[in-house]
C-alpha atoms as one frame of an Amber mdcrd trajectory, in Angstrom:
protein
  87.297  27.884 133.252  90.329  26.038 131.602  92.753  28.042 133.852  91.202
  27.334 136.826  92.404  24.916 139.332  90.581  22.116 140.727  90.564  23.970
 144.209  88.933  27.303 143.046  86.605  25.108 140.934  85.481  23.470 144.588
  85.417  26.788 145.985  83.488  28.547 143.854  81.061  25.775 143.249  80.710
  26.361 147.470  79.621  29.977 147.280  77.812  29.391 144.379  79.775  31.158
 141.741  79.914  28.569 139.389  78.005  25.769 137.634  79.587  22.193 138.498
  76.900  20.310 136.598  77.756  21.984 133.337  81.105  21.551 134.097  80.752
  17.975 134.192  78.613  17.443 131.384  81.379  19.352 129.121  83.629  16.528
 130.009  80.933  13.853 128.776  80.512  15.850 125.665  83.877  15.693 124.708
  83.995  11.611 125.516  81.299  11.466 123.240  82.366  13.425 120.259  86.587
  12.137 121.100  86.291   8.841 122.406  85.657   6.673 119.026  89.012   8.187
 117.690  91.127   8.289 121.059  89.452   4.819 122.877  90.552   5.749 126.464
  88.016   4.381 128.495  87.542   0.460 129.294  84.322   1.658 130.902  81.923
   4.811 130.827  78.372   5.322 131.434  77.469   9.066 131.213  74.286   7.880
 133.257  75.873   6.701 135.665  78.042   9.603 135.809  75.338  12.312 136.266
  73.978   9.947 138.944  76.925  10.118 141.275  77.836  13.643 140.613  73.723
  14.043 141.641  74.441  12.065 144.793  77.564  13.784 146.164  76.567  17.107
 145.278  73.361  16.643 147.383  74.642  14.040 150.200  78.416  14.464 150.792
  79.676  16.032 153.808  80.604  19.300 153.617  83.569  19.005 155.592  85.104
  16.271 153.818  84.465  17.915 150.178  88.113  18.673 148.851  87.287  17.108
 145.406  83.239  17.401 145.679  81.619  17.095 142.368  85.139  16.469 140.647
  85.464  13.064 138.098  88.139  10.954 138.324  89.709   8.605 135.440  90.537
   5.779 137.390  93.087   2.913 135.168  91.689  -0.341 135.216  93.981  -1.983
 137.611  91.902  -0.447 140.759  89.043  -1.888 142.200  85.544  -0.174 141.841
  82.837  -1.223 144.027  80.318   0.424 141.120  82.587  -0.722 137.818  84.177
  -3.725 136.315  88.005  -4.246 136.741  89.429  -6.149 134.308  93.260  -5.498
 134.187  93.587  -4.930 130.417  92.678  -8.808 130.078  90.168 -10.658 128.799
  90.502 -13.238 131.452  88.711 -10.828 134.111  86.352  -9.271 131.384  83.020
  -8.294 133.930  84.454  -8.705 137.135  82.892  -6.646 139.522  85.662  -6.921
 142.691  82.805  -5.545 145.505  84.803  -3.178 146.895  87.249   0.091 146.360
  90.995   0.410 146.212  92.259   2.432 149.257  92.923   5.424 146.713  89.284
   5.334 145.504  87.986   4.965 148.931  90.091   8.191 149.588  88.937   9.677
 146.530  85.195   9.396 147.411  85.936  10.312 150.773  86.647  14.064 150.131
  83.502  14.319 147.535  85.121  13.001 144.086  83.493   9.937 142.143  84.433
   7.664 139.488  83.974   8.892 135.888  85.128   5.785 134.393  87.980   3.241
 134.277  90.241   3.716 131.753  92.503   1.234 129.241  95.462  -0.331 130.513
  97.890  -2.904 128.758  97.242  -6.491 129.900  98.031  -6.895 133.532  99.749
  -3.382 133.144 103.138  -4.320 131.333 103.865  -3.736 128.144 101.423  -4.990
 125.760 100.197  -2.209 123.024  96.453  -1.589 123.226  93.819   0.540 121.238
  94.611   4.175 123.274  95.707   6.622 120.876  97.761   9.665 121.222  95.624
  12.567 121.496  97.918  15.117 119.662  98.462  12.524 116.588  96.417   9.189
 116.017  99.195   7.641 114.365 101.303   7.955 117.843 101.233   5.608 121.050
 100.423   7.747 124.283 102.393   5.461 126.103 102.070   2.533 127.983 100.601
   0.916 130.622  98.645   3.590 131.938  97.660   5.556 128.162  94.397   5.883
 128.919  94.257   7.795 131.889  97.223   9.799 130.230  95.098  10.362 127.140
  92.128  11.119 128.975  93.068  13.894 130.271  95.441  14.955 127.666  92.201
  14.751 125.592  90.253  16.730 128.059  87.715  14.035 128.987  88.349  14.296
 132.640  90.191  16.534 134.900  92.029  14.321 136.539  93.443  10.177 136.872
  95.393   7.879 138.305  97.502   5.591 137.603 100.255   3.198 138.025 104.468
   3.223 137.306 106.449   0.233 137.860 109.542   1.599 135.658 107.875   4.696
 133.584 104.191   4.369 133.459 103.419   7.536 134.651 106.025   9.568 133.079
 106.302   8.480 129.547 102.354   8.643 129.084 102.511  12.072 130.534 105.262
  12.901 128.449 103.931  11.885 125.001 100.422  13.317 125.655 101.715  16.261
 126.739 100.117  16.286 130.442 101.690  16.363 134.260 102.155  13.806 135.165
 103.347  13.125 139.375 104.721   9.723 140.783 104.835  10.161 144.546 107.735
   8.537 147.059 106.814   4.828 146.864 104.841   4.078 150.257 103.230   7.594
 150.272 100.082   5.996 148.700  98.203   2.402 150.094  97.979  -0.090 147.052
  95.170  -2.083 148.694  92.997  -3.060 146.343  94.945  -3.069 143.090  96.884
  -5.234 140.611 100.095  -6.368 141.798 102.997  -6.935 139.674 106.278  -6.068
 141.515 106.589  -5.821 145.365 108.809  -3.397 145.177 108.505  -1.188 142.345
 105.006  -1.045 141.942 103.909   2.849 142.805 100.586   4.820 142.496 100.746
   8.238 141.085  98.268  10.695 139.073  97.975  13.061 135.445  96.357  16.695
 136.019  96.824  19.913 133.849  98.685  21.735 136.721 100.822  21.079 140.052
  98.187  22.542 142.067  95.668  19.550 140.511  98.330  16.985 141.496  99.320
  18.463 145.139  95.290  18.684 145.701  94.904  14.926 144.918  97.891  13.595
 146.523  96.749  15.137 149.669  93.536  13.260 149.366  94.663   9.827 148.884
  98.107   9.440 150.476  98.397   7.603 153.711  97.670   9.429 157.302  97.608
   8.874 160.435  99.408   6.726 163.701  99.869   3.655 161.466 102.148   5.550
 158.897 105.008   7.399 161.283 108.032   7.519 158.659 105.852   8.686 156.084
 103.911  11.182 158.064 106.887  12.610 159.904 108.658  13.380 156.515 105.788
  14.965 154.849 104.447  16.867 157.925 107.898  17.813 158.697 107.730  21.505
 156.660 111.553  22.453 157.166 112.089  18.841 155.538 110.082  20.361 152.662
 112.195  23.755 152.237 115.118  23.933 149.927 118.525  23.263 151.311 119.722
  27.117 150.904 118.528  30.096 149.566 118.748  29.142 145.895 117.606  26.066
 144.371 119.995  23.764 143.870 119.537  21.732 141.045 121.097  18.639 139.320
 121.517  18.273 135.917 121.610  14.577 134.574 123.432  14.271 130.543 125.333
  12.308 130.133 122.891   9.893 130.153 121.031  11.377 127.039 124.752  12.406
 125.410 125.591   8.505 125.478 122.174   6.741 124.479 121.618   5.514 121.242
 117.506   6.076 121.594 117.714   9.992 122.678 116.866  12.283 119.495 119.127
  15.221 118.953 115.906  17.566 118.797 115.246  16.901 122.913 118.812  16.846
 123.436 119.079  20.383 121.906 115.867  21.353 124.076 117.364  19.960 127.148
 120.363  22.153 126.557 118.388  25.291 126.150 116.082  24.507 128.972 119.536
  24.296 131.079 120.912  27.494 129.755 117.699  29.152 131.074 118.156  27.489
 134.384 121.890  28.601 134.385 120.936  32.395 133.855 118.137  31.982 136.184
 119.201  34.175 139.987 116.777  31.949 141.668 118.817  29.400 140.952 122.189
  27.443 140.583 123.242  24.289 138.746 125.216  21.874 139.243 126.657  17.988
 137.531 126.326  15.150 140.023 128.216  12.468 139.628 126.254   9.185 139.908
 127.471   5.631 141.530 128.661   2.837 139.176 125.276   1.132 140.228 123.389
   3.698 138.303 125.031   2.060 135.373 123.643  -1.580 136.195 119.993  -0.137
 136.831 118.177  -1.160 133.833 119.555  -4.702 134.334 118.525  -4.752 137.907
 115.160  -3.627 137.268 114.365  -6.540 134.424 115.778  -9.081 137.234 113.303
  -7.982 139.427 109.951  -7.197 137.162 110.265 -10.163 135.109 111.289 -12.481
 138.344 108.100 -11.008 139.999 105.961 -11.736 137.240 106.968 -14.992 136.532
 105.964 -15.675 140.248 102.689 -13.565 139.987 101.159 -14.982 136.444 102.468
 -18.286 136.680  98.926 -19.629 136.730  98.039 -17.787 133.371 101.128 -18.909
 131.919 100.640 -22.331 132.740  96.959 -22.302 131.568  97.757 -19.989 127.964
  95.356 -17.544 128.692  97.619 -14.605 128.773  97.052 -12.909 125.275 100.467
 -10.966 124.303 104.069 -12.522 123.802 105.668  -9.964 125.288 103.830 -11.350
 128.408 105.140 -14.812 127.704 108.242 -13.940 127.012 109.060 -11.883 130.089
 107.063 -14.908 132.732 109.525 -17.411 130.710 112.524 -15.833 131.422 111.644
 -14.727 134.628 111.058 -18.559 135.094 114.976 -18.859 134.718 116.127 -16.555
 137.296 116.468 -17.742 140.572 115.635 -16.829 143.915 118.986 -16.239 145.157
 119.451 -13.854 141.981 116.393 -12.055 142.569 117.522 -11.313 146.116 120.478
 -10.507 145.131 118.941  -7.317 142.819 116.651  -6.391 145.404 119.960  -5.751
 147.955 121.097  -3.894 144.638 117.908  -1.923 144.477 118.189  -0.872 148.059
 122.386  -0.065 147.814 121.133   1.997 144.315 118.835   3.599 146.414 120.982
   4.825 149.427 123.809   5.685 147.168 121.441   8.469 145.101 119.802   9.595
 148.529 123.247  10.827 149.398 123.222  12.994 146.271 120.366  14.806 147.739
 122.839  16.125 150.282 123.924  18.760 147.920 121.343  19.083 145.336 117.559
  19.756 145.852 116.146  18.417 143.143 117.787  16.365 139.855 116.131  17.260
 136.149 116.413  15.059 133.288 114.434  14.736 130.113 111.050  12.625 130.783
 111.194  10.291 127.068 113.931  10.133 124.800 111.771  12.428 122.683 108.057
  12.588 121.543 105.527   9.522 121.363 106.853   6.163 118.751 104.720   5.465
 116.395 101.272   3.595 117.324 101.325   0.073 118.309 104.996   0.142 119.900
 105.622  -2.376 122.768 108.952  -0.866 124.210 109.508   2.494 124.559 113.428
   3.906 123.671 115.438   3.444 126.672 115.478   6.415 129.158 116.052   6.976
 133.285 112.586   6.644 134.334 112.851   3.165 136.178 115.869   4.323 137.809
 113.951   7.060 139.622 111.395   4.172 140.375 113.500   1.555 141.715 114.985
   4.063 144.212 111.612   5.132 145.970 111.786   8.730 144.550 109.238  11.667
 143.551 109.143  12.470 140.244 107.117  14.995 138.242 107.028  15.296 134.545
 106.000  18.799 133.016 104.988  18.998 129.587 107.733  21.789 128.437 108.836
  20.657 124.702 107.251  20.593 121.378 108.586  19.251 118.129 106.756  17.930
 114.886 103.872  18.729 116.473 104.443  16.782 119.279 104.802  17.286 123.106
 107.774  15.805 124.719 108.389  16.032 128.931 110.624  17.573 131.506 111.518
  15.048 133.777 111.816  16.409 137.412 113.109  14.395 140.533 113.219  14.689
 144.682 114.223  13.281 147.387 112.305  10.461 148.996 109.579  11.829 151.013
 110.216  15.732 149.619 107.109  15.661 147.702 106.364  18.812 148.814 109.442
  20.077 147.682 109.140  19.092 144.845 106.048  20.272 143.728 107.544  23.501
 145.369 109.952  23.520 142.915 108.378  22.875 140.255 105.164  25.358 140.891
 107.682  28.368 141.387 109.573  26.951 137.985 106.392  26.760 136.312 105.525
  30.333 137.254 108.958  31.529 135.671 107.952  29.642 132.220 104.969  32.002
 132.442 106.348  35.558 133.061
């Protein structure tokens, strides 16, 4: 059952081959018995659980029944018609919003239910909460979206969503050891969630395979007349293929060579991963060389996020009823930057953004290490400094496969695409995945 994909799972369920009730109720058990130790879940009620699984297994369409009977771990930033949504803050603590994020909507649509909403930091930034690393209490899983990286790392539910506004995706997925998959930016609707950053603010999703991740990307990304770029890009299959015969990859070190914050043990395991690559046929490497912008990225970003939510919480800040300092420090010196300045980063995000496009000219995908090595110890607020908001700022897909191990410890391969080559990408990193396992 564990090496099944969500897909065959739904298709054997259909012909009767296989018991989705059980199936469920093994992922309750294992909240039960994991979840006083791990604390992943702002909400759960296993009644409630068995109640919608009941409904859509007896009432849902079959033809719209990609994810039918399947539970989703949905971060508590979304709005649930059926569940609070409190945002990781006390402020909204029982507030039932009446209706679905656009992702949820899409969720139920194709048969798939909320299991439970799981912990965020406050307002999704930075804040430490109680979510602890699955593989090693004593480690964070990442923040802001740890629980719905720890839930599944855990194996509480199959799949979850969440949110990345620099790393939020990655890093989580890369300390619990999961996949973790942030799509282009605009490939998924944010109506009905937590907003923190115009422009940096992007869905994505953990799962325990690509195939999980391409299944529920189909089901909640935008479709249709309203949504031409988007749809013409990721409907467009020869915009999906490689560029050539071989994939063409891009290998960014320097990056890690020059940081302070990356450990020689992933450095080591980057450089054997890309000696594997380099003897690979399939395959051929290559060293871009990235604009000076890339250099002013991390500065850019903070312009922006803390600019943005000095604008968004101002209320809270006003009124002292945020609960972290790392929440009041960021609104006050966000308070300090002007408008003019935060304009003036956002025509640097876009100029970052064209400049690394062109390097998809030449190379089909760019690989990187996810984290500057495994999870920090419990309770940190900011994770070591690593390329994961750069890929972010610029719009792009980006995957990260749990590949390394040290102490004990799962560390990430950080994988990157084009804008609007999801596809590819998940391409390339299915037929990579299937090398790992020859």
């Amino acid at each position: 059952m564990e090496n099944l994909t969500l897909r065959e799972i739904v298709d054997r369920y259909k012909k009767r081959e296989f018991d989705i009730v059980a199936w469920n109720q093994s992922f309750i058990d294992i909240i039960k018995e994991k979840e006083p130790d791990i604390h992943a879940w702002a909400y759960f009620n296993e009644t409630e659980w068995l109640n919608k699984l009941e409904n859509v297994l007896e009432n849902h369409p079959v033809k719209f029944s990609e994810l039918l009977g399947v539970p989703v771990g949905i971060k508590d930033i979304f709005n649930t018609i059926d569940m609070p949504t409190c945002m990781g803050s006390p402020i909204w603590e029982g507030f039932t919003p009446g209706n679905d994020a656009r992702v949820v909507h899409n969720i139920k649509f194709q048969g798939g239910f909320t299991a439970g909403k799981t912990i965020t930091a406050e307002f999704a930034v930075h804040t430490p909460n109680e979510t602890r690393n699955p593989w090693n209490r004593d480690y964070s899983p990442g923040t802001s979206s740890s629980g719905s990286a720890a839930a599944v790392a855990a194996g509480m539910v199959p799949l979850s969503i969440g949110t990345q506004t620099a790393g939020s995706i990655i890093r989580p997925a890369s300390y619990c050891g999961v996949y973790g998959f942030k799509p282009s930016f605009g490939t998924l609707p944010r109506t009905g969630m937590l907003k923190t950053t115009d422009t940096l603010d992007t869905i994505g999703m953990f799962a325990n395979n690509t195939d999980d991740c391409r299944l529920l990307f189909d089901v909640m990304r935008v479709k249709g007349l309203d949504y031409p770029k988007v749809n013409n890009n990721l409907d467009n299959i020869s915009y999906q293929k490689k560029n050539n015969k071989k994939w063409k990859i891009g290998i960014v070190s320097d990056q890690h060579t020059s940081a302070k914050g990356f450990t020689g043990y992933a450095k080591a395991a980057f450089t054997e991963f890309i000696k594997d690559l380099e003897n690979n046929p399939a395959m051929e490497t290559g060293y871009p060389v990235f604009p000076e912008t890339f250099n002013k990225a991390h500065s850019v970003q903070e312009k922006i996020y803390h600019k943005a939510l000095s604008y968004y919480f101002k209320k809270e800040f006003e009124n002292h009823t945020l609960i972290s300092p790392v929440m009041y420090d960021i609104v006050n010196d966000g308070k300090k930057i002007s408008v003019d300045e935060y304009h003036k980063n956002i025509s640097l995000q876009n100029e970052l953004a064209e400049q690394i496009d062109g390097l998809f000219n030449e190379y089909d995908v760019l690989v990187t290490l996810s984290t500057a090595g495994y999870a920090p110890e419990f309770g940190t607020a900011i994770d070591p400094e690593d390329t994961c908001l750069i890929w972010t700022m610029c719009g792009l897909p980006v995957i990260n496969i749990p590949l390394f191990n040290y102490n004990k410890m799962p560390f990430g391969l950080q994988v990157i695409g084009r804008k609007y080559q999801d596809y590819k990408l998940l391409n390339f990193v299915e037929e990579l995945v299937a090398g790992f396992k020859q």
